[in-house]
Amino acid sequence: MKKSCLMLLVLLLLLPSCGKSPAPERLFYRNLNDGCVLGDRFYSCFFRMSEITVYTPTEARRGLCTDPLCAHDGSDGICPDDTRAMVRSVATDGEKLYLSLLLDPETAGKKPGSGAVKQIWSLNRDGSDFLLLCSRSSDGRNFSALEAGDGYLWFPERRIDEDAPEGEAEYTVLMRLPVEGGEPEQVLDEKFLHGLSYAVAPDGLRVAVISFAEADPDNLYTSAGQRIEITELKTGEKTVIPPPADDVLLSRLHYALGELWLEAERGGERTYVRDSGEKVTETAVTMVLYRLNRETEQFEEVTSAASGSYFFGPDAVWYVRAESEYFATKPMPTGRGSEKRDYDFFITKNLVIGCVKDGEITERAPGEGIEAGQSLTLLAAADGVLYGTIYDERRVYDTGETVNRVVTLDPETLDVIRDLGELK
C-alpha cells in the first residue's frame, strides 16, 4: 500500500510538468538611448528617428518586419515598418520587442489639433503578434526610450501644471506599464523639473535617478545641484549619493554586470594653431565612467575617454579612446547654395578600444580593417560582436565627401568582420 501511494505521489508531481510549455528563449539584451541590443542584433533609431534599422552580424535592413513574415497592413494600427510615426524608439526585455511611437493626432485616430499621441506596442522578434499596449496624449516635446525590468516597461512622462509657480509648470515623472498592457502608473513621488535620467535594476526592485535641483547656464560642466537617488520601491527608502566630483556633469546611469554605473562629462579645452597662424581654443569633452562602491556607497572613477560613450555587453564594458591632432583648415560647403565656411580638420593619430572586464581594464589598438586617419565610434556591444561606424577623416578633407560606414568587429581580435554599408 505504501509503495502504491508513493508511486501515485511521484506521478502527481510529474503530471503538471508534462503540460508546461517551455520557457521563452531569453537572450542577452541591453536598452540604449534610442535603440536596443537583443542577442547579437542591434536595433537602431539613432540616426533616423522615424525609422528603425536592424543590424545583424551579416547584414542591415530597414524595419522590424521582413517579408514574408510581416503580416501587418497598417489598416487597423501602425505596422512596425510604417513611416507615419514622427519619432519612434525600440526597447526589449530579452524576450519581446517594445516600440514607443510619437504620432500626430490624425494618424492616431484623434481630432486634429488635439496634440501628439504616444503609443507603446509589443511584438515578437519576427515581427508577429503586434499588440497595442498603451495610447496616451503627449505634449510632443519630450520623448525618451523605454527601460524594461521585472515585467514592466518604464518611461519618463512630461507634464504641465498651469497653476504651478513660474519655473515649475513643466516637470517630468517616472511611469511604468505592465508588459501585457494596461494603465501606466506613476512610480516615484518626485516631480523632476530639469529632466530625468534614470536606471531600473533588472529585478525591478530599485530605481536610480539623477536629480537636477537646478541648472547653471554659465557652467555646463559642473555637478552643482545634482545628486543620485536610489529608491527601494517596496519600502520607499531612499539612498542619496553626492556627485563623485565637482567638475563633471552627471549624464547617465546604468545597471549592468551586477553593478550600478555612472557616466559623466568633464569639460576641457583644446588649443591649436591654424595654417594662418591664428590660435584657436575650443571645448573638448571627456566622458568619465564611475562604478558604485557598495561598501562606501560612493561612486569611484573607473576610466575616462576623450569622446564617445560606454557600451555594456554580456560580460564587459566597451569604449573607444581617440587622440587627434589639428591637420589643416579648408573652406567647406555649408549646404546653402554656394556658401562656404572655414572648417578645421583633425586627424586621428591614436585610436584604442577599451574593455572593462572582471574589474580589469584592457586597451588595444583596433585590428584589421581600420586604417590611420579613420575614426571609430562604437554604437553597441552585443553578444559576440561589436557594432560601430568608421569615419574617414582624411577622405573628407581630400574630397569633401562625408561617409560613415557601419561595421561589425570581433571582440576578441578587434578586426572588422564585415562592412554593413554606408550609414544613410
Short mmCIF file of C-alpha atoms in Angstrom, two decimals:
data_model
loop_
_atom_site.label_atom_id
_atom_site.label_comp_id
_atom_site.label_asym_id
_atom_site.label_seq_id
_atom_site.Cartn_x
_atom_site.Cartn_y
_atom_site.Cartn_z
CA MET A 1 0.00 0.00 0.00
CA LYS A 2 2.79 2.41 0.92
CA LYS A 3 4.57 1.58 -2.32
CA SER A 4 1.41 2.34 -4.35
CA CYS A 5 0.89 5.66 -2.56
CA LEU A 6 4.49 6.60 -3.22
CA MET A 7 4.17 5.82 -6.93
CA LEU A 8 0.93 7.83 -7.09
CA LEU A 9 2.63 10.81 -5.42
CA VAL A 10 5.51 10.68 -7.91
CA LEU A 11 3.04 10.52 -10.80
CA LEU A 12 1.10 13.52 -9.49
CA LEU A 13 4.31 15.51 -9.17
CA LEU A 14 5.32 14.68 -12.71
CA LEU A 15 1.98 15.35 -14.40
CA PRO A 16 1.96 19.18 -14.15
CA SER A 17 5.42 19.45 -15.66
CA CYS A 18 4.34 17.41 -18.70
CA GLY A 19 1.77 20.06 -19.62
CA LYS A 20 4.04 23.06 -19.10
CA SER A 21 5.13 24.95 -22.16
CA PRO A 22 8.86 25.60 -22.37
CA ALA A 23 10.03 28.95 -21.03
CA PRO A 24 10.55 31.52 -23.80
CA GLU A 25 14.10 31.93 -25.00
CA ARG A 26 15.84 34.76 -23.19
CA LEU A 27 18.76 36.40 -24.94
CA PHE A 28 21.31 38.93 -23.80
CA TYR A 29 19.69 42.36 -24.04
CA ARG A 30 20.56 45.96 -23.45
CA ASN A 31 18.46 49.09 -23.93
CA LEU A 32 20.22 52.19 -25.25
CA ASN A 33 19.18 55.80 -25.75
CA ASP A 34 17.13 55.21 -28.90
CA GLY A 35 17.60 51.56 -29.65
CA CYS A 36 18.44 48.22 -28.12
CA VAL A 37 20.54 45.08 -28.39
CA LEU A 38 18.89 41.65 -28.39
CA GLY A 39 21.25 38.71 -28.73
CA ASP A 40 23.67 39.65 -31.49
CA ARG A 41 21.27 42.09 -33.18
CA PHE A 42 21.29 45.85 -32.84
CA TYR A 43 18.03 47.77 -33.36
CA SER A 44 18.84 51.42 -34.00
CA CYS A 45 16.80 54.63 -34.09
CA PHE A 46 19.87 56.79 -33.52
CA PHE A 47 20.17 58.35 -36.92
CA ARG A 48 16.64 58.20 -38.39
CA MET A 49 14.24 58.58 -35.51
CA SER A 50 11.19 57.91 -37.69
CA GLU A 51 12.61 54.55 -38.79
CA ILE A 52 14.31 51.52 -37.29
CA THR A 53 17.38 49.88 -38.77
CA VAL A 54 18.10 46.29 -37.77
CA TYR A 55 21.78 45.36 -37.84
CA THR A 56 22.85 41.72 -37.70
CA PRO A 57 26.43 40.38 -37.87
CA THR A 58 25.98 39.85 -41.61
CA GLU A 59 23.51 42.45 -42.91
CA ALA A 60 21.50 45.61 -42.27
CA ARG A 61 17.87 46.17 -43.17
CA ARG A 62 15.18 48.75 -42.59
CA GLY A 63 12.28 47.93 -40.31
CA LEU A 64 11.40 45.32 -37.71
CA CYS A 65 9.49 43.07 -40.10
CA THR A 66 10.79 41.05 -43.01
CA ASP A 67 8.79 39.68 -45.90
CA PRO A 68 7.04 37.30 -45.86
CA LEU A 69 6.91 37.32 -42.06
CA CYS A 70 5.32 40.76 -41.80
CA ALA A 71 1.57 40.28 -41.72
CA HIS A 72 0.67 43.89 -40.93
CA ASP A 73 -1.14 46.05 -43.44
CA GLY A 74 -1.41 49.17 -41.29
CA SER A 75 -5.19 49.37 -41.72
CA ASP A 76 -6.05 48.95 -38.04
CA GLY A 77 -2.81 50.13 -36.45
CA ILE A 78 0.75 51.12 -37.14
CA CYS A 79 2.87 48.41 -38.71
CA PRO A 80 6.38 48.35 -37.19
CA ASP A 81 7.66 49.30 -40.65
CA ASP A 82 5.15 52.11 -41.13
CA THR A 83 6.82 55.50 -41.54
CA ARG A 84 3.92 57.62 -40.25
CA ALA A 85 5.44 57.93 -36.79
CA MET A 86 7.13 61.26 -36.10
CA VAL A 87 9.51 59.69 -33.60
CA ARG A 88 10.00 56.11 -32.52
CA SER A 89 12.13 54.12 -30.11
CA VAL A 90 12.60 50.39 -29.66
CA ALA A 91 13.39 48.50 -26.45
CA THR A 92 13.43 44.91 -25.26
CA ASP A 93 13.18 42.76 -22.12
CA GLY A 94 15.16 39.87 -23.60
CA GLU A 95 12.08 38.15 -24.98
CA LYS A 96 9.94 40.65 -26.89
CA LEU A 97 10.47 43.99 -28.58
CA TYR A 98 8.60 47.11 -27.49
CA LEU A 99 8.00 50.02 -29.80
CA SER A 100 7.38 53.52 -28.46
CA LEU A 101 5.89 55.89 -31.05
CA LEU A 102 5.07 59.57 -31.13
CA LEU A 103 2.22 60.13 -33.60
CA ASP A 104 0.33 63.10 -34.95
CA PRO A 105 -3.33 63.08 -33.79
CA GLU A 106 -4.77 62.19 -37.21
CA THR A 107 -2.58 59.08 -37.54
CA ALA A 108 -3.62 58.02 -34.04
CA GLY A 109 -7.31 58.48 -34.85
CA LYS A 110 -7.70 61.69 -32.83
CA LYS A 111 -9.09 65.06 -33.79
CA PRO A 112 -6.61 67.40 -35.49
CA GLY A 113 -5.15 69.92 -33.09
CA SER A 114 -5.57 67.67 -30.05
CA GLY A 115 -1.82 67.22 -29.64
CA ALA A 116 0.62 64.39 -30.26
CA VAL A 117 -0.12 60.86 -29.07
CA LYS A 118 2.37 58.45 -27.54
CA GLN A 119 1.77 54.75 -28.16
CA ILE A 120 3.60 51.69 -26.86
CA TRP A 121 3.37 48.42 -28.80
CA SER A 122 4.81 44.94 -28.29
CA LEU A 123 5.85 42.43 -30.93
CA ASN A 124 7.83 39.24 -31.31
CA ARG A 125 11.32 39.23 -32.78
CA ASP A 126 9.99 38.03 -36.13
CA GLY A 127 7.54 40.95 -36.30
CA SER A 128 4.47 38.90 -35.39
CA ASP A 129 1.91 39.42 -32.61
CA PHE A 130 1.97 43.22 -32.90
CA LEU A 131 -0.18 44.49 -30.00
CA LEU A 132 -1.05 47.96 -28.73
CA LEU A 133 -0.26 48.21 -25.01
CA CYS A 134 -0.92 51.86 -24.30
CA SER A 135 -2.01 55.07 -26.02
CA ARG A 136 -1.92 58.44 -24.25
CA SER A 137 -1.62 62.10 -25.10
CA SER A 138 1.79 63.76 -25.17
CA ASP A 139 2.88 67.37 -25.33
CA GLY A 140 5.22 66.37 -28.15
CA ARG A 141 8.29 67.98 -26.63
CA ASN A 142 9.64 65.04 -24.70
CA PHE A 143 10.37 61.58 -26.00
CA SER A 144 12.58 59.04 -24.31
CA ALA A 145 13.49 55.40 -24.70
CA LEU A 146 11.94 52.69 -22.59
CA GLU A 147 13.58 50.69 -19.85
CA ALA A 148 12.49 47.12 -19.08
CA GLY A 149 12.60 45.22 -15.81
CA ASP A 150 10.56 42.80 -13.70
CA GLY A 151 7.64 42.59 -16.13
CA TYR A 152 7.30 46.35 -16.61
CA LEU A 153 8.21 48.99 -19.16
CA TRP A 154 9.46 52.20 -17.58
CA PHE A 155 9.39 55.61 -19.23
CA PRO A 156 9.50 59.32 -18.27
CA GLU A 157 6.48 61.47 -18.97
CA ARG A 158 6.47 65.24 -19.33
CA ARG A 159 3.59 67.08 -17.65
CA ILE A 160 2.41 70.66 -17.40
CA ASP A 161 0.77 72.25 -14.36
CA GLU A 162 -0.55 75.64 -15.43
CA ASP A 163 -1.28 76.61 -11.80
CA ALA A 164 2.29 75.98 -10.62
CA PRO A 165 4.69 78.86 -9.83
CA GLU A 166 6.83 80.24 -12.62
CA GLY A 167 9.66 77.83 -13.47
CA GLU A 168 7.81 74.82 -12.05
CA ALA A 169 4.97 74.47 -14.56
CA GLU A 170 6.76 71.80 -16.65
CA TYR A 171 8.07 68.71 -14.92
CA THR A 172 8.82 65.03 -15.53
CA VAL A 173 7.58 61.96 -13.68
CA LEU A 174 8.63 58.31 -13.97
CA MET A 175 5.95 55.89 -15.16
CA ARG A 176 5.74 52.13 -15.58
CA LEU A 177 3.47 49.95 -17.68
CA PRO A 178 2.96 46.15 -17.40
CA VAL A 179 4.39 44.39 -20.45
CA GLU A 180 0.91 42.91 -21.01
CA GLY A 181 -0.53 46.43 -21.34
CA GLY A 182 -2.99 48.40 -19.24
CA GLU A 183 -2.92 51.73 -17.47
CA PRO A 184 0.52 53.15 -16.61
CA GLU A 185 1.19 54.17 -13.02
CA GLN A 186 3.50 56.78 -11.58
CA VAL A 187 6.41 55.11 -9.79
CA LEU A 188 8.12 57.87 -7.79
CA ASP A 189 6.56 60.81 -5.99
CA GLU A 190 9.11 63.33 -7.23
CA LYS A 191 8.43 65.93 -9.89
CA PHE A 192 11.69 66.39 -11.76
CA LEU A 193 11.89 69.96 -13.02
CA HIS A 194 15.07 69.72 -15.09
CA GLY A 195 14.67 66.41 -16.88
CA LEU A 196 15.20 62.88 -15.70
CA SER A 197 17.98 60.34 -16.23
CA TYR A 198 17.24 57.00 -14.60
CA ALA A 199 18.11 53.30 -14.48
CA VAL A 200 15.96 50.38 -13.32
CA ALA A 201 17.52 47.35 -11.63
CA PRO A 202 16.91 44.11 -13.59
CA ASP A 203 14.74 42.76 -10.76
CA GLY A 204 12.67 45.95 -10.73
CA LEU A 205 13.21 46.47 -7.02
CA ARG A 206 15.34 49.62 -7.25
CA VAL A 207 15.33 52.75 -9.37
CA ALA A 208 18.31 55.08 -9.54
CA VAL A 209 17.82 58.63 -10.82
CA ILE A 210 19.98 61.68 -11.38
CA SER A 211 18.13 64.51 -9.71
CA PHE A 212 18.61 68.05 -11.06
CA ALA A 213 17.79 70.59 -8.37
CA GLU A 214 18.95 73.44 -10.57
CA ALA A 215 20.92 74.18 -13.70
CA ASP A 216 23.83 76.58 -14.15
CA PRO A 217 23.68 78.01 -17.71
CA ASP A 218 27.06 79.70 -17.26
CA ASN A 219 28.88 76.50 -16.37
CA LEU A 220 27.69 73.39 -18.18
CA TYR A 221 30.27 71.03 -16.73
CA THR A 222 29.52 71.11 -13.06
CA SER A 223 27.68 68.76 -10.74
CA ALA A 224 26.33 71.61 -8.62
CA GLY A 225 22.64 70.98 -7.97
CA GLN A 226 22.89 67.31 -8.95
CA ARG A 227 22.71 64.14 -6.89
CA ILE A 228 21.94 60.45 -7.32
CA GLU A 229 18.93 58.95 -5.55
CA ILE A 230 18.36 55.19 -5.25
CA THR A 231 14.83 54.23 -4.22
CA GLU A 232 13.82 50.81 -2.88
CA LEU A 233 10.38 50.51 -4.44
CA LYS A 234 8.92 48.09 -1.88
CA THR A 235 9.77 50.23 1.12
CA GLY A 236 10.17 53.68 -0.42
CA GLU A 237 13.55 54.02 1.32
CA LYS A 238 15.93 56.40 -0.45
CA THR A 239 19.69 56.50 -0.54
CA VAL A 240 21.15 59.84 -1.59
CA ILE A 241 24.65 59.79 -3.08
CA PRO A 242 26.54 63.02 -3.79
CA PRO A 243 28.31 63.55 -7.14
CA PRO A 244 31.77 61.95 -7.31
CA ALA A 245 33.40 65.23 -8.44
CA ASP A 246 32.59 68.92 -8.73
CA ASP A 247 33.85 69.44 -12.30
CA VAL A 248 31.61 66.90 -14.05
CA LEU A 249 28.05 66.94 -15.35
CA LEU A 250 26.24 63.72 -14.43
CA SER A 251 24.61 62.31 -17.57
CA ARG A 252 23.55 58.62 -17.43
CA LEU A 253 23.09 55.74 -15.01
CA HIS A 254 23.29 52.04 -15.88
CA TYR A 255 22.54 48.82 -14.04
CA ALA A 256 24.80 46.24 -15.71
CA LEU A 257 27.02 43.30 -14.82
CA GLY A 258 25.63 43.33 -11.27
CA GLU A 259 26.80 46.91 -10.69
CA LEU A 260 25.48 50.47 -10.85
CA TRP A 261 27.49 52.63 -13.24
CA LEU A 262 27.51 56.37 -13.81
CA GLU A 263 28.57 58.34 -16.90
CA ALA A 264 29.59 61.97 -16.55
CA GLU A 265 31.00 64.69 -18.80
CA ARG A 266 34.11 66.65 -17.86
CA GLY A 267 34.71 69.85 -19.76
CA GLY A 268 38.09 70.97 -21.01
CA GLU A 269 39.76 72.89 -23.79
CA ARG A 270 41.74 72.04 -26.89
CA THR A 271 44.07 74.70 -28.30
CA TYR A 272 45.63 74.61 -31.76
CA VAL A 273 47.20 76.95 -34.32
CA ARG A 274 45.65 77.21 -37.78
CA ASP A 275 47.64 77.40 -41.03
CA SER A 276 47.23 81.17 -40.91
CA GLY A 277 48.90 81.33 -37.50
CA GLU A 278 45.64 82.09 -35.70
CA LYS A 279 45.39 80.47 -32.27
CA VAL A 280 42.04 78.76 -31.61
CA THR A 281 40.63 77.33 -28.41
CA GLU A 282 37.56 75.09 -28.35
CA THR A 283 35.71 72.93 -25.83
CA ALA A 284 36.81 69.31 -25.54
CA VAL A 285 34.64 66.92 -23.54
CA THR A 286 35.90 63.86 -21.69
CA MET A 287 33.47 61.07 -20.80
CA VAL A 288 34.16 59.66 -17.35
CA LEU A 289 32.91 56.27 -16.14
CA TYR A 290 32.24 55.61 -12.45
CA ARG A 291 31.16 52.48 -10.56
CA LEU A 292 29.30 52.43 -7.24
CA ASN A 293 31.27 51.02 -4.33
CA ARG A 294 28.64 49.15 -2.34
CA GLU A 295 30.57 49.36 0.93
CA THR A 296 31.24 53.10 0.90
CA GLU A 297 28.11 53.98 -1.14
CA GLN A 298 30.24 56.31 -3.24
CA PHE A 299 30.95 56.37 -6.96
CA GLU A 300 34.59 55.69 -7.85
CA GLU A 301 36.18 56.60 -11.18
CA VAL A 302 36.97 53.62 -13.41
CA THR A 303 38.26 55.22 -16.61
CA SER A 304 37.76 58.13 -18.99
CA ALA A 305 37.69 58.62 -22.74
CA ALA A 306 38.08 61.69 -24.91
CA SER A 307 34.87 61.08 -26.82
CA GLY A 308 32.01 58.67 -27.30
CA SER A 309 30.06 56.61 -24.80
CA TYR A 310 30.30 53.39 -22.84
CA PHE A 311 28.54 50.24 -24.04
CA PHE A 312 27.67 47.30 -21.82
CA GLY A 313 27.97 43.84 -23.32
CA PRO A 314 27.24 40.41 -21.82
CA ASP A 315 30.47 40.35 -19.81
CA ALA A 316 32.28 43.67 -20.32
CA VAL A 317 32.02 47.44 -20.77
CA TRP A 318 33.41 48.76 -24.06
CA TYR A 319 34.52 52.21 -25.17
CA VAL A 320 36.85 53.97 -27.60
CA ARG A 321 39.63 56.35 -26.69
CA ALA A 322 40.89 58.55 -29.51
CA GLU A 323 43.60 61.18 -29.76
CA SER A 324 43.52 63.55 -32.71
CA GLU A 325 45.68 66.42 -33.88
CA TYR A 326 44.95 69.53 -35.89
CA PHE A 327 45.55 68.80 -39.58
CA ALA A 328 44.51 71.82 -41.65
CA THR A 329 41.79 74.41 -42.29
CA LYS A 330 39.81 74.32 -45.51
CA PRO A 331 36.67 76.09 -46.84
CA MET A 332 33.78 73.62 -46.94
CA PRO A 333 30.21 73.87 -48.30
CA THR A 334 27.55 74.83 -45.74
CA GLY A 335 24.57 73.45 -47.67
CA ARG A 336 23.29 76.95 -48.52
CA GLY A 337 23.84 77.32 -52.23
CA SER A 338 27.49 78.03 -52.95
CA GLU A 339 28.20 79.37 -49.46
CA LYS A 340 31.28 78.03 -47.68
CA ARG A 341 32.95 78.47 -44.32
CA ASP A 342 36.33 77.55 -42.89
CA TYR A 343 36.37 74.10 -41.33
CA ASP A 344 39.11 72.83 -39.03
CA PHE A 345 40.16 69.24 -39.70
CA PHE A 346 41.51 66.88 -37.08
CA ILE A 347 43.04 63.54 -37.98
CA THR A 348 43.09 60.64 -35.52
CA LYS A 349 46.65 59.81 -34.52
CA ASN A 350 45.98 57.27 -31.79
CA LEU A 351 42.94 55.02 -31.51
CA VAL A 352 42.37 52.30 -28.92
CA ILE A 353 39.41 50.17 -27.93
CA GLY A 354 38.95 49.81 -24.18
CA CYS A 355 37.37 46.92 -22.32
CA VAL A 356 36.45 46.76 -18.62
CA LYS A 357 36.09 43.09 -17.69
CA ASP A 358 36.21 41.43 -14.25
CA GLY A 359 37.45 44.69 -12.78
CA GLU A 360 40.42 44.86 -15.16
CA ILE A 361 40.89 47.45 -17.92
CA THR A 362 42.45 46.45 -21.23
CA GLU A 363 43.12 48.88 -24.07
CA ARG A 364 44.26 47.71 -27.51
CA ALA A 365 44.60 49.14 -30.98
CA PRO A 366 41.86 48.04 -33.39
CA GLY A 367 42.68 45.11 -35.67
CA GLU A 368 42.49 44.76 -39.43
CA GLY A 369 40.04 46.93 -41.34
CA ILE A 370 40.66 50.30 -39.65
CA GLU A 371 43.39 52.46 -41.17
CA ALA A 372 45.30 55.50 -39.97
CA GLY A 373 43.26 58.67 -40.34
CA GLN A 374 39.98 56.87 -39.72
CA SER A 375 38.00 57.25 -36.52
CA LEU A 376 35.85 54.59 -34.89
CA THR A 377 32.67 55.20 -32.92
CA LEU A 378 31.14 52.27 -31.08
CA LEU A 379 27.36 52.00 -31.35
CA ALA A 380 26.61 48.87 -29.33
CA ALA A 381 28.18 45.87 -27.63
CA ALA A 382 26.16 42.77 -28.49
CA ASP A 383 26.54 39.03 -27.90
CA GLY A 384 29.72 38.02 -29.72
CA VAL A 385 30.02 41.17 -31.85
CA LEU A 386 30.63 44.91 -31.57
CA TYR A 387 28.83 47.42 -33.80
CA GLY A 388 30.44 50.69 -34.78
CA THR A 389 30.91 53.29 -37.50
CA ILE A 390 34.11 54.14 -39.34
CA TYR A 391 34.52 57.77 -40.39
CA ASP A 392 37.33 58.55 -42.84
CA GLU A 393 38.59 61.97 -41.76
CA ARG A 394 41.30 62.21 -44.43
CA ARG A 395 38.77 61.44 -47.17
CA VAL A 396 36.54 64.29 -46.01
CA TYR A 397 39.48 66.68 -46.26
CA ASP A 398 40.62 65.41 -49.66
CA THR A 399 37.27 65.13 -51.43
CA GLY A 400 34.69 66.81 -49.20
CA GLU A 401 32.75 63.53 -49.19
CA THR A 402 31.38 62.52 -45.79
CA VAL A 403 30.92 58.77 -45.43
CA ASN A 404 30.09 56.85 -42.27
CA ARG A 405 30.25 53.09 -42.73
CA VAL A 406 28.66 50.69 -40.25
CA VAL A 407 30.86 47.72 -39.38
CA THR A 408 30.92 44.74 -37.06
CA LEU A 409 34.03 43.96 -35.03
CA ASP A 410 35.21 40.75 -33.41
CA PRO A 411 35.50 41.49 -29.66
CA GLU A 412 38.44 39.07 -29.37
CA THR A 413 40.65 40.20 -32.27
CA LEU A 414 39.09 43.68 -32.75
CA ASP A 415 39.20 43.01 -36.51
CA VAL A 416 36.46 44.36 -38.75
CA ILE A 417 34.35 41.30 -39.55
CA ARG A 418 32.01 42.84 -42.09
CA ASP A 419 31.21 46.17 -43.66
CA LEU A 420 27.43 46.63 -43.47
CA GLY A 421 27.42 49.59 -45.81
CA GLU A 422 27.09 53.34 -45.66
CA LEU A 423 25.04 54.91 -42.92
CA LYS A 424 22.23 56.71 -44.73
#
